[in-house]
CSV table of C-alpha atoms in Angstrom, one decimal:
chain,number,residue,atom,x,y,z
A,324,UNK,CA,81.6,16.7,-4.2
A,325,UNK,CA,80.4,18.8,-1.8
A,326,UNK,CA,77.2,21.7,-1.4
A,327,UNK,CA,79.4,24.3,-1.6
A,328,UNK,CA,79.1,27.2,-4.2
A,329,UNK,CA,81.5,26.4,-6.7
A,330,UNK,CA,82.2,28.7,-10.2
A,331,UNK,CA,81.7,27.1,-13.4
A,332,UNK,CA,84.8,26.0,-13.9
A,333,UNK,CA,85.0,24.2,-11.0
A,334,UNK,CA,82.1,22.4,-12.0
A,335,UNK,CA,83.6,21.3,-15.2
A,336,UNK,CA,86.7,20.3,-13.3
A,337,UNK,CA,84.5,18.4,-11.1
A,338,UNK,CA,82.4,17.2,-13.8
A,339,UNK,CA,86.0,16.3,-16.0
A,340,UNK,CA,87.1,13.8,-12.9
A,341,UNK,CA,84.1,12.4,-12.3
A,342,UNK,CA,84.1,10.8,-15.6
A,343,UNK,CA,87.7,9.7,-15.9
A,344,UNK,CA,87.1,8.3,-11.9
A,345,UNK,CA,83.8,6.8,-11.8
A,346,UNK,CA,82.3,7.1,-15.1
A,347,UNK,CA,85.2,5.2,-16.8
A,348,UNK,CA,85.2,7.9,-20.1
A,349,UNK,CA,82.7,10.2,-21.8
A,350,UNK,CA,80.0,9.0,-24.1
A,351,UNK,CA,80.3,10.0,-27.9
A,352,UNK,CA,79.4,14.0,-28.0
A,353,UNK,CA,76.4,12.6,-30.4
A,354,UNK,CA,75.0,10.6,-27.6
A,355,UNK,CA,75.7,13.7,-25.0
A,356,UNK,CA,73.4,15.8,-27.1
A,357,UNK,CA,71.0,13.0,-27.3
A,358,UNK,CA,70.9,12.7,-23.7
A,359,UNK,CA,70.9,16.8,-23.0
A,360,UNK,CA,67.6,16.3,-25.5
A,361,UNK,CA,65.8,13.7,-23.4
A,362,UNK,CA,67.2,15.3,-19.5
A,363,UNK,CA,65.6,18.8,-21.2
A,364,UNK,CA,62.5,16.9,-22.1
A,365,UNK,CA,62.2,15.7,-18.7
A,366,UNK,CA,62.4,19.3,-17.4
A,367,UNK,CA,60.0,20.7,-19.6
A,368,UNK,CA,57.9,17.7,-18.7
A,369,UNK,CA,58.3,19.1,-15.2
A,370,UNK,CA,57.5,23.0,-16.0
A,371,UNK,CA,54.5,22.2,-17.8
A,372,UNK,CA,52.7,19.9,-15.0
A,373,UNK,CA,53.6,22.8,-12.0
A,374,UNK,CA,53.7,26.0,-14.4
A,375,UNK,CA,51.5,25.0,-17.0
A,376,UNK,CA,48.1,23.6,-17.9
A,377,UNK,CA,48.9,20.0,-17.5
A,378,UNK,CA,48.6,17.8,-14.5
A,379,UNK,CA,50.4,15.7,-12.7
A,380,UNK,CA,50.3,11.6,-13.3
A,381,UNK,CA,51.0,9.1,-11.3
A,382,UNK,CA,55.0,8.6,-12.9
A,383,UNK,CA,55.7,12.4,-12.3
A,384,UNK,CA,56.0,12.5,-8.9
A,385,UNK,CA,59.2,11.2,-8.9
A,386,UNK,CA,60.8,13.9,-10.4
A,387,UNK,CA,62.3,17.1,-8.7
A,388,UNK,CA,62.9,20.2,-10.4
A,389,UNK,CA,66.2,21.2,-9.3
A,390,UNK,CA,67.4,17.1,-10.4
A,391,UNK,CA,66.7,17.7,-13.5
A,392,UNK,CA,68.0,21.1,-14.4
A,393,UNK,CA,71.2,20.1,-12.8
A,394,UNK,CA,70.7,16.9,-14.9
A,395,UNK,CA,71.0,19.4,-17.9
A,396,UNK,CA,73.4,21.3,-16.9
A,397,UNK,CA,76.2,18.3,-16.0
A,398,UNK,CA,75.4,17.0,-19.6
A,399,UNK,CA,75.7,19.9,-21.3
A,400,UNK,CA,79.2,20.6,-19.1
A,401,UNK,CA,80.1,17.6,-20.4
A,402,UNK,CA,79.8,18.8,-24.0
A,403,UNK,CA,81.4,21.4,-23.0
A,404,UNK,CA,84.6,19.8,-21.8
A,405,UNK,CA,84.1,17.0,-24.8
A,406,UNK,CA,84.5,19.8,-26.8
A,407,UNK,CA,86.8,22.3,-25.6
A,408,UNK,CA,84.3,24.7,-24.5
A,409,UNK,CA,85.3,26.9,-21.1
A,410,UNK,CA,81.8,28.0,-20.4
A,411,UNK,CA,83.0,30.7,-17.9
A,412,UNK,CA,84.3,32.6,-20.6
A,413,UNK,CA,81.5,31.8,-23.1
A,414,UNK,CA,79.0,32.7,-21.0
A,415,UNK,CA,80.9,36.1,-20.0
A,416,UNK,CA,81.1,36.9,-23.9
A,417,UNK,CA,77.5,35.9,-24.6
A,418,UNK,CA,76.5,38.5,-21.8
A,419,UNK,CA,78.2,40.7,-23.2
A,420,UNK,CA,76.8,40.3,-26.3
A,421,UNK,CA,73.3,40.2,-25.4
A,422,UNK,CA,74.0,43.3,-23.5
A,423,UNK,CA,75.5,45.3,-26.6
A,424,UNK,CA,72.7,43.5,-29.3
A,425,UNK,CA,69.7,43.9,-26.8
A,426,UNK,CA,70.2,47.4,-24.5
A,427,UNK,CA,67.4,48.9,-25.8
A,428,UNK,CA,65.4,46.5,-27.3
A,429,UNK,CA,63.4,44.5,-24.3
A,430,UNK,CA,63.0,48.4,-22.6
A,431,UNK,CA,61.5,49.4,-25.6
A,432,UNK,CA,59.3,46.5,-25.8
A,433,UNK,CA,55.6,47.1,-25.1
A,434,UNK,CA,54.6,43.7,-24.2
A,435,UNK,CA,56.7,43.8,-21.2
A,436,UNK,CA,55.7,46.8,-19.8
């Protein structure tokens, strides 16, 4: 893999060989949501020390923010492709649905203004 920009798919293609190369074979889907549970914990744990009221401890500093957000998203691209899910086109219809269910609401909303 290289640090090129690649488009979702790609990154569940990449993601897809990756685990039939080096990973040997997926883990049960229950065990990928477990782990997107704990590698979204981790983030928040994250968030709230630089964004939020808490401080940092000793055993935070070895976390980086962009690790573990892409840490999410490779487990949850596994599900995705555990599952049959093509996340390009999922993610085109849930904008699309957001769009139609939400076009007036947030610039109606007060509390954003």
């Amino acid at each position: 893999m290289n640090s090129q920009n690649i488009s979702i798919k790609e990154a569940q293609q990449q993601v897809d060989e990756w685990i039939k190369t080096i990973g040997v074979r997926y883990f049960s889907e229950l065990t990928n949501m477990a782990i997107l549970t704990e590698e979204v914990g981790e983030l928040a744990r994250i968030m709230a020390r630089k964004y939020g009221d808490q401080s940092f401890k000793k055993s935070d500093e070895e976390y980086k923010l962009a690790d573990e957000m892409a840490d999410v998203l490779w487990v949850l691209i596994c599900l995705a492709n555990q599952t049959g899910v093509d996340l390009s086109e999922a993610f085109i219809k849930n904008i699309g649905k957001k769009t139609t269910r939400d076009k007036d609401r947030h610039q109606n909303n007060e509390k954003l203004k």
